[in-house]
Short mmCIF file of C-alpha atoms in Angstrom, two decimals:
data_model
loop_
_atom_site.label_atom_id
_atom_site.label_comp_id
_atom_site.label_asym_id
_atom_site.label_seq_id
_atom_site.Cartn_x
_atom_site.Cartn_y
_atom_site.Cartn_z
CA UNK A 1 2.17 40.24 -20.87
CA UNK A 2 5.35 38.84 -19.12
CA UNK A 3 5.25 37.86 -15.42
CA UNK A 4 6.65 40.08 -12.94
CA UNK A 5 9.28 37.68 -12.00
CA UNK A 6 10.62 37.46 -15.67
CA UNK A 7 10.00 41.12 -16.94
CA UNK A 8 6.52 42.58 -16.36
CA UNK A 9 3.68 44.44 -17.97
CA UNK A 10 3.99 46.71 -20.83
CA UNK A 11 2.28 50.05 -21.64
CA UNK A 12 -0.26 49.57 -24.37
CA UNK A 13 -0.16 46.88 -27.11
CA UNK A 14 1.60 46.21 -30.36
CA UNK A 15 0.10 46.29 -33.74
CA UNK A 16 0.97 43.35 -35.93
CA UNK A 17 -0.40 44.92 -39.15
CA UNK A 18 -1.31 41.96 -41.57
CA UNK A 19 0.65 39.57 -39.68
CA UNK A 20 0.21 37.18 -36.70
CA UNK A 21 1.94 34.37 -35.05
CA UNK A 22 0.64 30.84 -34.75
CA UNK A 23 1.74 27.81 -33.12
CA UNK A 24 2.77 25.39 -35.77
CA UNK A 25 0.12 22.72 -34.66
CA UNK A 26 -2.17 21.12 -37.18
CA UNK A 27 -5.70 20.83 -35.66
CA UNK A 28 -7.83 17.92 -37.03
CA UNK A 29 -10.91 19.16 -35.05
CA UNK A 30 -12.23 22.41 -34.07
CA UNK A 31 -10.38 24.15 -31.33
CA UNK A 32 -7.26 22.03 -31.03
CA UNK A 33 -4.52 24.14 -32.33
CA UNK A 34 -6.04 25.19 -35.69
CA UNK A 35 -7.31 28.47 -34.78
CA UNK A 36 -4.94 29.41 -31.83
CA UNK A 37 -3.64 32.82 -32.57
CA UNK A 38 -0.68 34.25 -30.52
CA UNK A 39 1.13 37.65 -30.21
CA UNK A 40 4.68 38.22 -31.40
CA UNK A 41 7.32 40.81 -31.26
CA UNK A 42 8.44 42.66 -34.34
CA UNK A 43 11.79 41.40 -33.87
CA UNK A 44 9.03 35.96 -30.38
CA UNK A 45 3.86 15.31 -12.73
CA UNK A 46 5.53 13.35 -15.04
CA UNK A 47 5.25 9.61 -15.62
CA UNK A 48 8.31 7.46 -14.56
CA UNK A 49 10.96 8.99 -16.70
CA UNK A 50 14.18 7.10 -17.92
CA UNK A 51 16.99 8.94 -16.04
CA UNK A 52 19.72 7.85 -18.50
CA UNK A 53 21.55 10.63 -20.01
CA UNK A 54 20.59 11.54 -23.58
CA UNK A 55 22.87 9.71 -26.25
CA UNK A 56 23.38 10.43 -29.98
CA UNK A 57 23.23 6.72 -30.54
CA UNK A 58 22.57 3.50 -28.51
CA UNK A 59 26.23 2.52 -28.28
CA UNK A 60 27.93 5.89 -27.18
CA UNK A 61 27.90 7.69 -24.17
CA UNK A 62 28.93 10.88 -25.84
CA UNK A 63 27.42 14.33 -25.27
CA UNK A 64 24.01 14.88 -27.00
CA UNK A 65 25.57 17.60 -29.08
CA UNK A 66 28.21 14.99 -30.68
CA UNK A 67 27.76 13.96 -34.13
CA UNK A 68 26.62 10.31 -34.67
CA UNK A 69 29.86 8.76 -35.97
CA UNK A 70 30.07 8.26 -39.72
CA UNK A 71 26.87 9.89 -40.57
CA UNK A 72 28.18 13.39 -41.56
CA UNK A 73 26.38 14.54 -44.69
CA UNK A 74 27.37 17.16 -47.15
CA UNK A 75 24.05 17.32 -49.06
CA UNK A 76 20.62 17.93 -48.36
CA UNK A 77 19.67 14.43 -49.26
CA UNK A 78 22.41 13.00 -46.78
CA UNK A 79 21.27 15.27 -44.10
CA UNK A 80 17.50 14.30 -44.49
CA UNK A 81 18.64 10.72 -44.66
CA UNK A 82 20.41 10.84 -41.28
CA UNK A 83 17.57 12.77 -39.66
CA UNK A 84 14.32 11.28 -40.74
CA UNK A 85 14.53 7.89 -38.79
CA UNK A 86 14.64 10.03 -35.57
CA UNK A 87 11.48 12.14 -36.47
CA UNK A 88 8.15 11.15 -35.43
CA UNK A 89 4.51 12.28 -35.87
CA UNK A 90 2.41 12.73 -32.82
CA UNK A 91 -1.38 12.44 -32.42
CA UNK A 92 -3.30 14.21 -29.72
CA UNK A 93 -6.95 13.72 -29.07
CA UNK A 94 -9.16 15.09 -26.35
CA UNK A 95 -12.94 15.83 -25.85
CA UNK A 96 -13.75 15.12 -29.51
CA UNK A 97 -11.06 17.31 -30.73
CA UNK A 98 -7.64 16.18 -32.38
CA UNK A 99 -4.35 17.68 -33.65
CA UNK A 100 -1.11 16.44 -34.73
CA UNK A 101 2.56 17.63 -34.37
CA UNK A 102 6.09 16.29 -34.74
CA UNK A 103 8.66 15.09 -32.45
CA UNK A 104 12.32 14.13 -31.96
CA UNK A 105 13.51 10.61 -30.88
CA UNK A 106 15.73 11.16 -27.80
CA UNK A 107 16.46 7.55 -26.53
CA UNK A 108 16.16 4.16 -28.22
CA UNK A 109 13.36 3.22 -25.79
CA UNK A 110 11.09 5.88 -26.87
CA UNK A 111 11.73 9.22 -25.03
CA UNK A 112 10.67 11.96 -27.51
CA UNK A 113 10.86 15.81 -27.42
CA UNK A 114 8.27 18.02 -28.94
CA UNK A 115 6.57 21.30 -28.10
CA UNK A 116 4.27 21.69 -24.97
CA UNK A 117 1.54 23.03 -27.23
CA UNK A 118 1.41 19.73 -29.08
CA UNK A 119 0.53 17.80 -26.12
CA UNK A 120 -1.02 20.31 -23.70
CA UNK A 121 -4.60 19.61 -24.45
CA UNK A 122 -4.20 15.92 -23.49
CA UNK A 123 -2.33 16.62 -20.12
CA UNK A 124 -5.59 16.21 -18.14
CA UNK A 125 -6.97 13.23 -20.14
CA UNK A 126 -7.19 12.17 -23.72
CA UNK A 127 -5.29 9.96 -26.08
CA UNK A 128 -1.70 10.47 -27.31
CA UNK A 129 0.11 8.27 -29.92
CA UNK A 130 3.14 8.23 -32.13
CA UNK A 131 3.98 6.99 -35.54
CA UNK A 132 7.55 6.23 -36.50
CA UNK A 133 9.50 6.67 -39.80
CA UNK A 134 8.99 3.15 -40.50
CA UNK A 135 5.03 3.31 -40.32
CA UNK A 136 4.92 1.73 -36.96
CA UNK A 137 2.82 3.22 -34.05
CA UNK A 138 2.70 3.21 -30.45
CA UNK A 139 0.54 4.91 -27.50
CA UNK A 140 2.50 7.52 -25.55
CA UNK A 141 2.37 9.35 -22.15
CA UNK A 142 3.60 12.75 -21.05
CA UNK A 143 6.65 12.45 -19.03
CA UNK A 144 6.98 16.23 -18.17
CA UNK A 145 5.86 19.64 -19.78
CA UNK A 146 7.27 23.14 -19.49
CA UNK A 147 4.86 25.83 -20.97
CA UNK A 148 7.24 28.68 -20.42
CA UNK A 149 9.65 27.22 -23.04
CA UNK A 150 6.99 25.40 -24.94
CA UNK A 151 8.78 22.14 -24.39
CA UNK A 152 7.50 18.74 -23.65
CA UNK A 153 8.99 15.07 -23.29
CA UNK A 154 6.66 12.10 -24.01
CA UNK A 155 7.41 8.40 -23.79
CA UNK A 156 6.29 5.94 -26.40
CA UNK A 157 5.14 2.76 -24.91
CA UNK A 158 6.49 -0.68 -25.62
CA UNK A 159 9.26 0.34 -28.31
CA UNK A 160 12.82 -0.26 -28.61
CA UNK A 161 15.71 0.07 -31.25
CA UNK A 162 14.77 3.60 -32.22
CA UNK A 163 17.49 5.85 -33.72
CA UNK A 164 17.96 8.80 -31.50
CA UNK A 165 18.74 12.01 -33.14
CA UNK A 166 22.19 13.67 -33.27
CA UNK A 167 22.40 17.13 -31.67
CA UNK A 168 24.28 19.99 -33.04
CA UNK A 169 25.40 23.26 -31.43
CA UNK A 170 22.92 26.09 -32.22
CA UNK A 171 25.41 28.61 -30.63
CA UNK A 172 27.55 28.07 -33.79
CA UNK A 173 24.78 29.01 -36.03
CA UNK A 174 25.31 31.89 -38.66
CA UNK A 175 22.82 33.99 -40.56
CA UNK A 176 22.63 32.73 -44.12
CA UNK A 177 23.61 29.27 -43.03
CA UNK A 178 21.60 26.44 -44.86
CA UNK A 179 18.95 24.60 -42.44
CA UNK A 180 16.40 22.00 -43.00
CA UNK A 181 12.99 21.65 -41.47
CA UNK A 182 11.57 17.94 -40.85
CA UNK A 183 8.22 16.90 -39.72
CA UNK A 184 4.71 16.53 -40.60
CA UNK A 185 3.07 19.74 -41.98
CA UNK A 186 -0.80 19.42 -41.98
CA UNK A 187 -0.28 15.63 -41.17
CA UNK A 188 2.02 14.91 -44.04
CA UNK A 189 4.60 12.97 -42.36
CA UNK A 190 8.37 12.67 -43.46
CA UNK A 191 8.25 16.14 -45.11
CA UNK A 192 11.53 17.99 -45.55
CA UNK A 193 11.79 21.60 -46.48
CA UNK A 194 15.00 23.71 -46.88
CA UNK A 195 15.90 27.26 -46.18
CA UNK A 196 18.63 29.53 -44.41
CA UNK A 197 19.00 30.79 -40.98
CA UNK A 198 17.34 34.29 -41.40
CA UNK A 199 18.12 35.68 -38.13
CA UNK A 200 19.27 34.57 -34.65
CA UNK A 201 18.05 35.57 -31.12
CA UNK A 202 14.78 36.83 -32.57
CA UNK A 203 12.46 37.36 -29.65
CA UNK A 204 9.12 35.40 -30.08
CA UNK A 205 6.26 35.55 -27.75
CA UNK A 206 3.55 32.98 -28.42
CA UNK A 207 1.32 34.17 -25.76
CA UNK A 208 -0.32 31.86 -23.08
CA UNK A 209 -0.69 28.35 -23.56
CA UNK A 210 -3.99 26.61 -23.80
CA UNK A 211 -5.75 27.04 -20.39
CA UNK A 212 -2.55 28.17 -18.73
CA UNK A 213 -1.62 31.92 -17.88
CA UNK A 214 2.02 31.68 -18.76
CA UNK A 215 3.58 33.62 -21.51
CA UNK A 216 5.96 31.54 -23.79
CA UNK A 217 8.87 33.81 -24.77
CA UNK A 218 11.96 32.45 -26.34
CA UNK A 219 14.99 33.51 -28.40
CA UNK A 220 14.23 32.02 -31.68
CA UNK A 221 16.16 30.85 -34.68
CA UNK A 222 14.39 32.56 -37.63
CA UNK A 223 14.21 30.54 -40.82
CA UNK A 224 12.60 30.69 -44.28
CA UNK A 225 12.44 26.92 -44.63
CA UNK A 226 8.90 26.27 -44.87
CA UNK A 227 7.29 25.52 -41.44
CA UNK A 228 3.63 24.92 -41.34
CA UNK A 229 0.78 23.67 -38.82
CA UNK A 230 2.14 20.19 -37.98
CA UNK A 231 5.78 20.84 -38.04
CA UNK A 232 5.59 21.86 -34.33
CA UNK A 233 8.02 19.83 -32.18
CA UNK A 234 10.01 18.67 -35.30
CA UNK A 235 13.54 19.37 -35.87
CA UNK A 236 15.44 22.00 -37.69
CA UNK A 237 18.72 20.52 -38.71
CA UNK A 238 22.03 21.67 -40.14
CA UNK A 239 23.57 20.31 -43.32
CA UNK A 240 25.19 17.56 -41.51
CA UNK A 241 21.79 16.31 -40.27
CA UNK A 242 22.32 17.33 -36.58
CA UNK A 243 19.33 19.02 -34.66
CA UNK A 244 19.90 22.68 -34.10
CA UNK A 245 16.50 23.80 -33.17
CA UNK A 246 12.80 22.54 -32.42
CA UNK A 247 10.26 23.92 -34.94
CA UNK A 248 7.63 25.96 -32.86
CA UNK A 249 5.75 28.78 -34.65
CA UNK A 250 5.27 30.64 -37.75
CA UNK A 251 4.04 34.23 -38.76
CA UNK A 252 1.29 33.96 -41.22
CA UNK A 253 -1.36 36.35 -42.85
CA UNK A 254 -4.26 37.58 -40.64
CA UNK A 255 -6.78 36.68 -43.41
CA UNK A 256 -6.00 33.05 -42.31
CA UNK A 257 -6.69 33.74 -38.66
CA UNK A 258 -10.04 31.85 -38.69
CA UNK A 259 -8.24 28.62 -40.12
CA UNK A 260 -4.51 27.43 -40.34
CA UNK A 261 -2.28 29.60 -42.21
CA UNK A 262 0.70 28.41 -43.98
CA UNK A 263 4.30 29.33 -44.29
CA UNK A 264 5.14 32.92 -45.55
CA UNK A 265 8.95 32.33 -44.99
CA UNK A 266 8.85 33.37 -41.38
CA UNK A 267 9.33 30.21 -39.25
CA UNK A 268 10.84 30.07 -35.72
CA UNK A 269 12.60 27.37 -33.72
CA UNK A 270 13.76 27.10 -30.10
CA UNK A 271 17.64 26.69 -30.24
CA UNK A 272 18.67 23.32 -29.16
CA UNK A 273 21.40 24.53 -26.70
CA UNK A 274 18.45 26.32 -24.77
CA UNK A 275 16.03 23.50 -24.93
CA UNK A 276 18.41 20.74 -23.68
CA UNK A 277 18.85 21.82 -20.15
CA UNK A 278 15.11 21.97 -19.87
CA UNK A 279 14.62 18.64 -21.71
CA UNK A 280 16.96 17.03 -19.14
CA UNK A 281 14.98 18.20 -16.14
CA UNK A 282 11.78 17.20 -17.58
CA UNK A 283 13.30 13.65 -18.41
CA UNK A 284 14.51 13.53 -14.63
CA UNK A 285 10.77 14.39 -13.40
CA UNK A 286 11.92 17.76 -12.24
CA UNK A 287 10.25 20.96 -12.62
CA UNK A 288 11.68 23.17 -15.29
CA UNK A 289 13.76 26.05 -14.02
CA UNK A 290 14.48 29.33 -15.91
CA UNK A 291 16.91 32.24 -15.39
CA UNK A 292 15.60 35.61 -14.29
CA UNK A 293 16.65 39.05 -13.01
CA UNK A 294 13.66 39.56 -10.70
CA UNK A 295 12.20 42.93 -12.11
CA UNK A 296 9.06 44.11 -13.75
CA UNK A 297 9.72 45.91 -17.08
CA UNK A 298 8.01 47.77 -19.87
CA UNK A 299 9.08 48.92 -23.33
CA UNK A 300 11.19 51.92 -23.49
CA UNK A 301 11.52 54.43 -26.29
CA UNK A 302 14.60 56.40 -27.55
CA UNK A 303 14.45 60.22 -28.55
CA UNK A 304 13.02 59.18 -31.87
CA UNK A 305 10.25 57.19 -30.49
CA UNK A 306 11.74 53.89 -31.43
CA UNK A 307 12.24 50.88 -29.29
CA UNK A 308 14.94 51.69 -26.60
CA UNK A 309 15.14 48.60 -24.44
CA UNK A 310 13.43 47.32 -21.39
CA UNK A 311 12.73 49.90 -18.71
CA UNK A 312 12.55 48.74 -14.98
CA UNK A 313 9.15 49.25 -13.44
CA UNK A 314 9.90 47.51 -10.11
CA UNK A 315 12.59 45.35 -8.49
CA UNK A 316 11.67 42.18 -6.51
CA UNK A 317 13.03 42.06 -3.07
CA UNK A 318 15.93 39.62 -2.61
CA UNK A 319 16.27 39.17 -6.41
CA UNK A 320 19.25 39.27 -8.56
CA UNK A 321 18.30 42.67 -9.86
CA UNK A 322 18.23 44.10 -6.30
CA UNK A 323 21.64 42.52 -5.61
CA UNK A 324 23.01 43.94 -8.69
CA UNK A 325 21.76 47.37 -7.70
CA UNK A 326 19.02 47.81 -10.37
CA UNK A 327 16.58 50.47 -9.70
CA UNK A 328 13.19 51.78 -11.03
CA UNK A 329 13.72 53.75 -14.31
CA UNK A 330 16.87 51.80 -15.38
CA UNK A 331 16.74 50.62 -18.93
CA UNK A 332 18.37 47.67 -20.03
CA UNK A 333 19.80 47.94 -23.49
CA UNK A 334 22.25 44.80 -23.80
CA UNK A 335 22.93 41.47 -22.32
CA UNK A 336 26.54 40.85 -22.65
CA UNK A 337 26.88 41.39 -26.50
CA UNK A 338 23.15 40.81 -27.37
CA UNK A 339 21.20 43.96 -28.00
CA UNK A 340 17.79 44.40 -25.98
CA UNK A 341 15.10 46.32 -27.96
CA UNK A 342 12.05 45.81 -25.74
CA UNK A 343 10.71 43.76 -22.80
CA UNK A 344 10.20 40.70 -24.83
CA UNK A 345 13.58 40.96 -26.10
CA UNK A 346 14.99 41.06 -22.35
CA UNK A 347 12.82 38.06 -21.31
CA UNK A 348 14.15 36.06 -24.54
CA UNK A 349 17.65 36.79 -23.91
CA UNK A 350 17.72 36.15 -20.22
CA UNK A 351 15.91 32.74 -20.96
CA UNK A 352 18.74 31.69 -23.23
CA UNK A 353 20.70 31.51 -20.15
CA UNK A 354 20.61 29.35 -16.99
CA UNK A 355 20.12 30.18 -13.35
CA UNK A 356 23.48 31.08 -11.86
CA UNK A 357 25.09 32.35 -15.14
CA UNK A 358 26.83 35.68 -14.83
CA UNK A 359 26.16 38.43 -17.50
CA UNK A 360 26.94 41.97 -17.96
CA UNK A 361 23.97 44.32 -18.51
CA UNK A 362 24.36 47.54 -20.53
CA UNK A 363 22.05 50.03 -18.81
CA UNK A 364 20.95 53.81 -19.27
CA UNK A 365 18.63 55.97 -17.24
CA UNK A 366 15.03 57.19 -18.44
CA UNK A 367 12.52 59.84 -17.95
CA UNK A 368 9.12 59.28 -16.20
CA UNK A 369 7.55 58.92 -19.50
CA UNK A 370 9.89 55.96 -20.56
CA UNK A 371 12.28 57.72 -22.80
CA UNK A 372 15.92 56.72 -22.73
CA UNK A 373 18.44 59.38 -21.27
CA UNK A 374 22.08 59.70 -19.99
CA UNK A 375 25.10 57.80 -20.69
CA UNK A 376 25.38 54.03 -20.81
CA UNK A 377 26.84 52.18 -17.85
CA UNK A 378 27.50 48.31 -17.22
CA UNK A 379 26.24 46.14 -14.35
CA UNK A 380 27.49 42.69 -13.47
CA UNK A 381 24.74 40.29 -12.47
CA UNK A 382 24.14 36.63 -11.47
CA UNK A 383 20.89 35.53 -12.83
CA UNK A 384 18.41 34.12 -10.29
CA UNK A 385 15.94 31.39 -10.62
CA UNK A 386 12.26 30.74 -10.69
CA UNK A 387 12.57 27.57 -8.71
CA UNK A 388 10.02 27.55 -5.80
#
C-alpha cells in the first residue's frame, strides 16, 4: 500500500463490492491501459525542457491561473470553445501495444501536460505522437514524469503558435458547481461532457504504475461529468473555460474488468492547484518532490468499527513527524480543517500541500487493536520532503 515515507502499510484489504477504479486510458492493443485495474478508497531524465514559466497566452506574463483576457464564457458552448484549441489527443505505442489519452497545451511551442499512465509504457522506448484540435499531428517526447501524482509533461516536436490553456483556481471549487470534461474518450477526440463537482478532496488510490512499485494517491475532484478511457490527461474546466483539474480515473462496474468499463458518473480529476507545482518541476528537468510527515500508518477504527483516521505505526528518525512529537499509536483525524478517515485520506491530504508548508494535525490516541480512544489534541507540524 503506501510507502513508509508517506504513510505506510495497512492491516487487511478493502472490499470494493461491484466497483473498481481504472485509469482512464484507452488501450488500442492488449495490455496497454485497457485492462489495468486499480484499488480505490471508499471516499482515491527528461529531454531538454523549455524553462520559460507557464503562460495563459502567448503575449502575457501573467500567472498560469489567470484568465485569458476577453475569453470568459458564461455558457457551456463558450467554455468549450475556449478550451478545445488547448486540448490534444495523445497516441502511445510500444512493443506492439498501443493506447491513447488526452493532454493540455502549456506553451505555444508544444509543451503539454498529461497523466503519467498515458505515456509510462513508452518511457523506455516506443512512439509518442500528438494530434491537435485543428487535425494536425506531431511526434512528441517525454520531458518528465511523476508516477506518485500521475503527472507527465511531454513536448510536441516542431510546432509553434499553439493556444495554451487558461488555468483556474481549484481551491475555489464548490460542491454542485458545474464543470466540463474535454478529451478523447475511446479515441473520440474533441469530446465535451458536462456535470457538476460531486465531491472535493476525495482520496483516490490508483495503485502502482505500470512496472513501477509506487502508489498513486491524490485528493481528487469527484465529478459526474462523463469521463471514459481516453479522457486521461484531459482537462476538467469550469464554466469560464479555465482548467481546474486533470481527468485521471473513473470507477466502473467490475463486470467490465476484463475490458474497458465506461462512465457510471464517478470520475476523478487531479486539482490543478496541486498539479501545477509538480508540472513546473518536470518542465525544469527537476525530480518532482512531495510533502510528507515521515510516518508509517494504518487504518484506525472508532468505537463503532467505522473508519476513525490514520494510526501511526512508526515514526521515521529525523522526520517532520518526529520533530512534531508524533508517537506510535497516535491517530491523525484531521489536517487543518480537512477530515482524515483512513491512511489513504492522510496521504492524499498531505500531498495536496508542498514541502515546508505548516499545518495543524488533530490527533487522538488508540488502543493496541487500532481503536480510537481519548480526547483530541492538536499538533503543529512543518511538512517534510521526499527529495533525496
